[in-house]
Amino acid sequence: VIIMCLTGAMYPAMDLTAGEKERATMETILSSPVSRTHLVLGKFLLVLTASLVTAALSVTSMGVSSWLFQHFQDQTSGSAIHITIGLRAVLSVFLVALPLAVMFSAALLTIALFAKSYKEAQSYISPLMIVVIVPAIAAMLPGVELTPRLSLVPILNVSLLCKDLIAGTYHWNSIALIFLSTCLYGGAAIFIAVKMFHRESVLFRS
């Protein structure tokens, strides 16, 4: 789900920044009677929508696959494997992924804005995949459990929380701390994106 949030936002973010520079349409958009802040927020909302749709499809697929697996297992006599992901867990995972999608969307817009072409944007964003995958996979390692300190580590905290939610464990204090901290990171990412769109040296970097 975390990786889907990132990949869903990646290509729209690159197209709305470096892609427009390459097509020479960025100047036309900037000359329109729209404030720079509204412009970047409009781009951000489009990227966020793509990220959330991708995440929603991923979570829905996870729930449907779990239901089908359990359905076929119930029809097989002597089966000892039971995997059930209920609607509550699916919705909880999606809600936890919301602020993470906000952070990814704003961060991708900011990074891609520094590129002069679509290919250059891809080279800038590719290392971000490693930065996201490593903590997401680290949550699956044995012995790595959710603690108050890890609740403040971006990406890793959401991955650990999703693991607990799917297992049916709800630590409300950790959930609140992770949700609030991720919202804070997302808000900071939006602030930086808006600031970068106000800098001509970034928009028209040669």
PDB file of C-alpha atoms in Angstrom:
ATOM      1  CA  VAL A   1       0.000   0.000   0.000  1.00  0.00           C
ATOM      2  CA  ILE A   2       2.856   2.381   0.847  1.00  0.00           C
ATOM      3  CA  ILE A   3       4.629   1.670  -2.434  1.00  0.00           C
ATOM      4  CA  MET A   4       1.356   2.080  -4.356  1.00  0.00           C
ATOM      5  CA  CYS A   5       0.863   5.518  -2.755  1.00  0.00           C
ATOM      6  CA  LEU A   6       4.287   6.504  -4.060  1.00  0.00           C
ATOM      7  CA  THR A   7       4.031   5.054  -7.565  1.00  0.00           C
ATOM      8  CA  GLY A   8       0.507   6.404  -8.021  1.00  0.00           C
ATOM      9  CA  ALA A   9       1.755   9.941  -7.403  1.00  0.00           C
ATOM     10  CA  MET A  10       5.084   9.627  -9.188  1.00  0.00           C
ATOM     11  CA  TYR A  11       4.138   9.957 -12.859  1.00  0.00           C
ATOM     12  CA  PRO A  12       1.505  12.725 -12.492  1.00  0.00           C
ATOM     13  CA  ALA A  13       3.996  14.723 -10.384  1.00  0.00           C
ATOM     14  CA  MET A  14       6.700  14.429 -13.035  1.00  0.00           C
ATOM     15  CA  ASP A  15       4.309  15.321 -15.859  1.00  0.00           C
ATOM     16  CA  LEU A  16       2.890  18.382 -14.073  1.00  0.00           C
ATOM     17  CA  THR A  17       6.352  19.833 -13.394  1.00  0.00           C
ATOM     18  CA  ALA A  18       9.234  18.607 -15.551  1.00  0.00           C
ATOM     19  CA  GLY A  19       6.823  17.504 -18.274  1.00  0.00           C
ATOM     20  CA  GLU A  20       5.381  21.004 -18.578  1.00  0.00           C
ATOM     21  CA  LYS A  21       8.872  22.505 -18.669  1.00  0.00           C
ATOM     22  CA  GLU A  22       9.759  20.142 -21.513  1.00  0.00           C
ATOM     23  CA  ARG A  23       6.574  21.021 -23.430  1.00  0.00           C
ATOM     24  CA  ALA A  24       7.166  24.740 -22.746  1.00  0.00           C
ATOM     25  CA  THR A  25       3.711  25.133 -21.208  1.00  0.00           C
ATOM     26  CA  MET A  26       4.899  26.122 -17.736  1.00  0.00           C
ATOM     27  CA  GLU A  27       5.324  29.774 -18.752  1.00  0.00           C
ATOM     28  CA  THR A  28       1.773  29.884 -20.149  1.00  0.00           C
ATOM     29  CA  ILE A  29       0.300  28.526 -16.922  1.00  0.00           C
ATOM     30  CA  LEU A  30       2.334  30.906 -14.767  1.00  0.00           C
ATOM     31  CA  SER A  31       1.150  33.895 -16.815  1.00  0.00           C
ATOM     32  CA  SER A  32      -2.519  33.052 -16.161  1.00  0.00           C
ATOM     33  CA  PRO A  33      -4.444  35.161 -13.596  1.00  0.00           C
ATOM     34  CA  VAL A  34      -4.083  32.518 -10.885  1.00  0.00           C
ATOM     35  CA  SER A  35      -1.968  32.924  -7.786  1.00  0.00           C
ATOM     36  CA  ARG A  36       1.149  30.780  -7.551  1.00  0.00           C
ATOM     37  CA  THR A  37      -0.138  29.179  -4.343  1.00  0.00           C
ATOM     38  CA  HIS A  38      -3.449  28.157  -5.940  1.00  0.00           C
ATOM     39  CA  LEU A  39      -1.554  26.793  -8.918  1.00  0.00           C
ATOM     40  CA  VAL A  40       0.674  24.514  -6.868  1.00  0.00           C
ATOM     41  CA  LEU A  41      -2.249  23.416  -4.689  1.00  0.00           C
ATOM     42  CA  GLY A  42      -4.215  22.496  -7.816  1.00  0.00           C
ATOM     43  CA  LYS A  43      -1.310  20.401  -9.083  1.00  0.00           C
ATOM     44  CA  PHE A  44      -0.898  18.869  -5.633  1.00  0.00           C
ATOM     45  CA  LEU A  45      -4.568  17.865  -5.416  1.00  0.00           C
ATOM     46  CA  LEU A  46      -4.379  16.172  -8.810  1.00  0.00           C
ATOM     47  CA  VAL A  47      -1.283  14.199  -7.793  1.00  0.00           C
ATOM     48  CA  LEU A  48      -2.885  13.337  -4.440  1.00  0.00           C
ATOM     49  CA  THR A  49      -6.023  12.067  -6.186  1.00  0.00           C
ATOM     50  CA  ALA A  50      -3.950   9.740  -8.371  1.00  0.00           C
ATOM     51  CA  SER A  51      -2.079   8.500  -5.295  1.00  0.00           C
ATOM     52  CA  LEU A  52      -5.256   7.860  -3.292  1.00  0.00           C
ATOM     53  CA  VAL A  53      -7.002   6.077  -6.163  1.00  0.00           C
ATOM     54  CA  THR A  54      -3.996   3.787  -6.566  1.00  0.00           C
ATOM     55  CA  ALA A  55      -3.879   3.149  -2.809  1.00  0.00           C
ATOM     56  CA  ALA A  56      -7.642   2.500  -2.693  1.00  0.00           C
ATOM     57  CA  LEU A  57      -7.389  -0.035  -5.505  1.00  0.00           C
ATOM     58  CA  SER A  58      -4.470  -1.706  -3.723  1.00  0.00           C
ATOM     59  CA  VAL A  59      -6.315  -1.921  -0.394  1.00  0.00           C
ATOM     60  CA  THR A  60      -9.499  -3.156  -2.115  1.00  0.00           C
ATOM     61  CA  SER A  61      -7.500  -5.796  -3.960  1.00  0.00           C
ATOM     62  CA  MET A  62      -5.949  -6.878  -0.664  1.00  0.00           C
ATOM     63  CA  GLY A  63      -9.372  -7.249   0.972  1.00  0.00           C
ATOM     64  CA  VAL A  64     -10.959  -9.082  -1.967  1.00  0.00           C
ATOM     65  CA  SER A  65      -7.971 -11.441  -2.273  1.00  0.00           C
ATOM     66  CA  SER A  66      -8.211 -12.219   1.442  1.00  0.00           C
ATOM     67  CA  TRP A  67     -11.940 -12.929   1.161  1.00  0.00           C
ATOM     68  CA  LEU A  68     -11.499 -15.185  -1.885  1.00  0.00           C
ATOM     69  CA  PHE A  69      -8.617 -17.034  -0.247  1.00  0.00           C
ATOM     70  CA  GLN A  70     -10.655 -17.662   2.882  1.00  0.00           C
ATOM     71  CA  HIS A  71     -13.690 -18.690   0.799  1.00  0.00           C
ATOM     72  CA  PHE A  72     -11.724 -21.344  -1.085  1.00  0.00           C
ATOM     73  CA  GLN A  73      -9.973 -22.470   2.094  1.00  0.00           C
ATOM     74  CA  ASP A  74     -13.335 -23.022   3.793  1.00  0.00           C
ATOM     75  CA  GLN A  75     -14.361 -25.300   0.942  1.00  0.00           C
ATOM     76  CA  THR A  76     -11.200 -27.377   1.374  1.00  0.00           C
ATOM     77  CA  SER A  77     -11.501 -29.887   4.186  1.00  0.00           C
ATOM     78  CA  GLY A  78      -8.635 -30.122   6.662  1.00  0.00           C
ATOM     79  CA  SER A  79      -7.243 -26.681   5.894  1.00  0.00           C
ATOM     80  CA  ALA A  80      -5.278 -25.152   8.757  1.00  0.00           C
ATOM     81  CA  ILE A  81      -4.490 -21.818   7.087  1.00  0.00           C
ATOM     82  CA  HIS A  82      -6.726 -18.903   8.065  1.00  0.00           C
ATOM     83  CA  ILE A  83      -6.092 -15.432   6.661  1.00  0.00           C
ATOM     84  CA  THR A  84      -8.848 -12.890   7.091  1.00  0.00           C
ATOM     85  CA  ILE A  85      -8.631  -9.157   6.435  1.00  0.00           C
ATOM     86  CA  GLY A  86     -11.926  -7.581   7.428  1.00  0.00           C
ATOM     87  CA  LEU A  87     -13.555  -4.398   6.193  1.00  0.00           C
ATOM     88  CA  ARG A  88     -12.515  -2.579   9.367  1.00  0.00           C
ATOM     89  CA  ALA A  89      -8.846  -3.397   8.757  1.00  0.00           C
ATOM     90  CA  VAL A  90      -9.091  -2.383   5.096  1.00  0.00           C
ATOM     91  CA  LEU A  91     -10.645   0.993   5.947  1.00  0.00           C
ATOM     92  CA  SER A  92      -8.155   1.552   8.772  1.00  0.00           C
ATOM     93  CA  VAL A  93      -5.190   0.923   6.494  1.00  0.00           C
ATOM     94  CA  PHE A  94      -6.597   3.325   3.902  1.00  0.00           C
ATOM     95  CA  LEU A  95      -7.171   6.077   6.491  1.00  0.00           C
ATOM     96  CA  VAL A  96      -3.638   5.655   7.831  1.00  0.00           C
ATOM     97  CA  ALA A  97      -2.294   5.909   4.280  1.00  0.00           C
ATOM     98  CA  LEU A  98      -4.057   9.256   3.669  1.00  0.00           C
ATOM     99  CA  PRO A  99      -1.481  11.594   5.294  1.00  0.00           C
ATOM    100  CA  LEU A 100       1.323   9.468   3.831  1.00  0.00           C
ATOM    101  CA  ALA A 101      -0.105  10.017   0.339  1.00  0.00           C
ATOM    102  CA  VAL A 102      -0.181  13.766   1.085  1.00  0.00           C
ATOM    103  CA  MET A 103       3.491  13.701   2.057  1.00  0.00           C
ATOM    104  CA  PHE A 104       4.485  11.677  -1.012  1.00  0.00           C
ATOM    105  CA  SER A 105       2.508  13.894  -3.409  1.00  0.00           C
ATOM    106  CA  ALA A 106       4.015  17.142  -2.129  1.00  0.00           C
ATOM    107  CA  ALA A 107       7.548  15.705  -1.929  1.00  0.00           C
ATOM    108  CA  LEU A 108       7.385  14.325  -5.479  1.00  0.00           C
ATOM    109  CA  LEU A 109       6.159  17.659  -6.828  1.00  0.00           C
ATOM    110  CA  THR A 110       9.052  19.439  -5.128  1.00  0.00           C
ATOM    111  CA  ILE A 111      11.721  17.016  -6.335  1.00  0.00           C
ATOM    112  CA  ALA A 112      10.414  16.856  -9.914  1.00  0.00           C
ATOM    113  CA  LEU A 113      10.219  20.653 -10.070  1.00  0.00           C
ATOM    114  CA  PHE A 114      14.031  20.841  -9.993  1.00  0.00           C
ATOM    115  CA  ALA A 115      14.303  18.767 -13.183  1.00  0.00           C
ATOM    116  CA  LYS A 116      14.480  20.329 -16.642  1.00  0.00           C
ATOM    117  CA  SER A 117      13.049  17.285 -18.457  1.00  0.00           C
ATOM    118  CA  TYR A 118      10.943  14.206 -17.808  1.00  0.00           C
ATOM    119  CA  LYS A 119      13.970  11.906 -17.963  1.00  0.00           C
ATOM    120  CA  GLU A 120      15.879  14.070 -15.517  1.00  0.00           C
ATOM    121  CA  ALA A 121      12.902  13.979 -13.153  1.00  0.00           C
ATOM    122  CA  GLN A 122      12.938  10.178 -13.309  1.00  0.00           C
ATOM    123  CA  SER A 123      16.609  10.136 -12.349  1.00  0.00           C
ATOM    124  CA  TYR A 124      15.908  12.462  -9.405  1.00  0.00           C
ATOM    125  CA  ILE A 125      12.938  10.466  -8.135  1.00  0.00           C
ATOM    126  CA  SER A 126      14.337   6.947  -8.619  1.00  0.00           C
ATOM    127  CA  PRO A 127      16.492   7.063  -5.429  1.00  0.00           C
ATOM    128  CA  LEU A 128      13.343   7.977  -3.504  1.00  0.00           C
ATOM    129  CA  MET A 129      12.008   4.472  -4.220  1.00  0.00           C
ATOM    130  CA  ILE A 130      14.876   3.012  -2.179  1.00  0.00           C
ATOM    131  CA  VAL A 131      14.264   5.516   0.629  1.00  0.00           C
ATOM    132  CA  VAL A 132      10.624   4.364   0.783  1.00  0.00           C
ATOM    133  CA  ILE A 133      11.101   0.622   0.220  1.00  0.00           C
ATOM    134  CA  VAL A 134      13.783   0.121   2.901  1.00  0.00           C
ATOM    135  CA  PRO A 135      11.705   1.279   5.913  1.00  0.00           C
ATOM    136  CA  ALA A 136       8.552  -0.299   4.465  1.00  0.00           C
ATOM    137  CA  ILE A 137      10.254  -3.685   4.230  1.00  0.00           C
ATOM    138  CA  ALA A 138      12.070  -3.208   7.563  1.00  0.00           C
ATOM    139  CA  ALA A 139       8.694  -3.333   9.305  1.00  0.00           C
ATOM    140  CA  MET A 140       8.322  -6.940   8.138  1.00  0.00           C
ATOM    141  CA  LEU A 141      11.551  -8.067   9.808  1.00  0.00           C
ATOM    142  CA  PRO A 142      11.196 -10.204  12.950  1.00  0.00           C
ATOM    143  CA  GLY A 143      11.681  -8.316  16.182  1.00  0.00           C
ATOM    144  CA  VAL A 144      10.755  -4.920  14.738  1.00  0.00           C
ATOM    145  CA  GLU A 145       7.720  -3.815  16.742  1.00  0.00           C
ATOM    146  CA  LEU A 146       5.899  -0.510  17.080  1.00  0.00           C
ATOM    147  CA  THR A 147       7.298   1.665  19.884  1.00  0.00           C
ATOM    148  CA  PRO A 148       6.722   5.340  20.794  1.00  0.00           C
ATOM    149  CA  ARG A 149      10.122   6.212  19.303  1.00  0.00           C
ATOM    150  CA  LEU A 150       9.481   4.360  16.042  1.00  0.00           C
ATOM    151  CA  SER A 151       6.053   6.007  15.856  1.00  0.00           C
ATOM    152  CA  LEU A 152       7.839   9.222  14.838  1.00  0.00           C
ATOM    153  CA  VAL A 153       9.920   7.662  12.032  1.00  0.00           C
ATOM    154  CA  PRO A 154       8.294   8.483   8.666  1.00  0.00           C
ATOM    155  CA  ILE A 155       7.128   5.561   6.501  1.00  0.00           C
ATOM    156  CA  LEU A 156       8.386   2.973   9.003  1.00  0.00           C
ATOM    157  CA  ASN A 157       5.725   4.053  11.499  1.00  0.00           C
ATOM    158  CA  VAL A 158       2.904   3.656   8.962  1.00  0.00           C
ATOM    159  CA  SER A 159       4.234   0.285   7.816  1.00  0.00           C
ATOM    160  CA  LEU A 160       4.396  -1.011  11.387  1.00  0.00           C
ATOM    161  CA  LEU A 161       0.932   0.340  12.122  1.00  0.00           C
ATOM    162  CA  CYS A 162      -0.545  -1.289   9.005  1.00  0.00           C
ATOM    163  CA  LYS A 163       0.944  -4.612  10.113  1.00  0.00           C
ATOM    164  CA  ASP A 164      -0.781  -4.279  13.488  1.00  0.00           C
ATOM    165  CA  LEU A 165      -4.085  -3.194  11.946  1.00  0.00           C
ATOM    166  CA  ILE A 166      -4.183  -6.173   9.594  1.00  0.00           C
ATOM    167  CA  ALA A 167      -3.455  -8.424  12.586  1.00  0.00           C
ATOM    168  CA  GLY A 168      -6.432  -6.855  14.366  1.00  0.00           C
ATOM    169  CA  THR A 169      -4.361  -4.994  16.977  1.00  0.00           C
ATOM    170  CA  TYR A 170      -5.401  -1.396  17.679  1.00  0.00           C
ATOM    171  CA  HIS A 171      -3.131   0.672  19.923  1.00  0.00           C
ATOM    172  CA  TRP A 172      -5.046   3.948  19.903  1.00  0.00           C
ATOM    173  CA  ASN A 173      -2.256   6.045  21.424  1.00  0.00           C
ATOM    174  CA  SER A 174       0.168   4.874  18.732  1.00  0.00           C
ATOM    175  CA  ILE A 175      -2.447   5.363  16.025  1.00  0.00           C
ATOM    176  CA  ALA A 176      -3.051   8.970  17.128  1.00  0.00           C
ATOM    177  CA  LEU A 177       0.685   9.707  17.400  1.00  0.00           C
ATOM    178  CA  ILE A 178       1.457   8.219  13.976  1.00  0.00           C
ATOM    179  CA  PHE A 179      -1.473   9.942  12.287  1.00  0.00           C
ATOM    180  CA  LEU A 180      -0.604  13.344  13.776  1.00  0.00           C
ATOM    181  CA  SER A 181       3.128  13.067  13.062  1.00  0.00           C
ATOM    182  CA  THR A 182       2.502  11.981   9.459  1.00  0.00           C
ATOM    183  CA  CYS A 183       0.047  14.866   9.018  1.00  0.00           C
ATOM    184  CA  LEU A 184       2.777  17.187  10.302  1.00  0.00           C
ATOM    185  CA  TYR A 185       5.287  15.783   7.805  1.00  0.00           C
ATOM    186  CA  GLY A 186       2.707  16.124   5.037  1.00  0.00           C
ATOM    187  CA  GLY A 187       1.983  19.737   5.965  1.00  0.00           C
ATOM    188  CA  ALA A 188       5.710  20.526   5.952  1.00  0.00           C
ATOM    189  CA  ALA A 189       6.049  18.908   2.514  1.00  0.00           C
ATOM    190  CA  ILE A 190       3.188  21.044   1.126  1.00  0.00           C
ATOM    191  CA  PHE A 191       4.764  24.179   2.604  1.00  0.00           C
ATOM    192  CA  ILE A 192       8.101  23.395   0.931  1.00  0.00           C
ATOM    193  CA  ALA A 193       6.383  22.658  -2.396  1.00  0.00           C
ATOM    194  CA  VAL A 194       4.600  26.027  -2.341  1.00  0.00           C
ATOM    195  CA  LYS A 195       7.861  27.801  -1.471  1.00  0.00           C
ATOM    196  CA  MET A 196       9.694  26.116  -4.349  1.00  0.00           C
ATOM    197  CA  PHE A 197       6.987  27.157  -6.824  1.00  0.00           C
ATOM    198  CA  HIS A 198       7.551  30.777  -5.788  1.00  0.00           C
ATOM    199  CA  ARG A 199      11.257  30.603  -6.657  1.00  0.00           C
ATOM    200  CA  GLU A 200      12.005  31.574 -10.251  1.00  0.00           C
ATOM    201  CA  SER A 201      15.478  30.010  -9.999  1.00  0.00           C
ATOM    202  CA  VAL A 202      13.836  26.630  -9.476  1.00  0.00           C
ATOM    203  CA  LEU A 203      11.018  27.012 -12.002  1.00  0.00           C
ATOM    204  CA  PHE A 204      13.315  28.171 -14.808  1.00  0.00           C
ATOM    205  CA  ARG A 205      16.513  26.385 -13.816  1.00  0.00           C
ATOM    206  CA  SER A 206      18.938  26.240 -16.741  1.00  0.00           C
TER     207      SER A 206
END
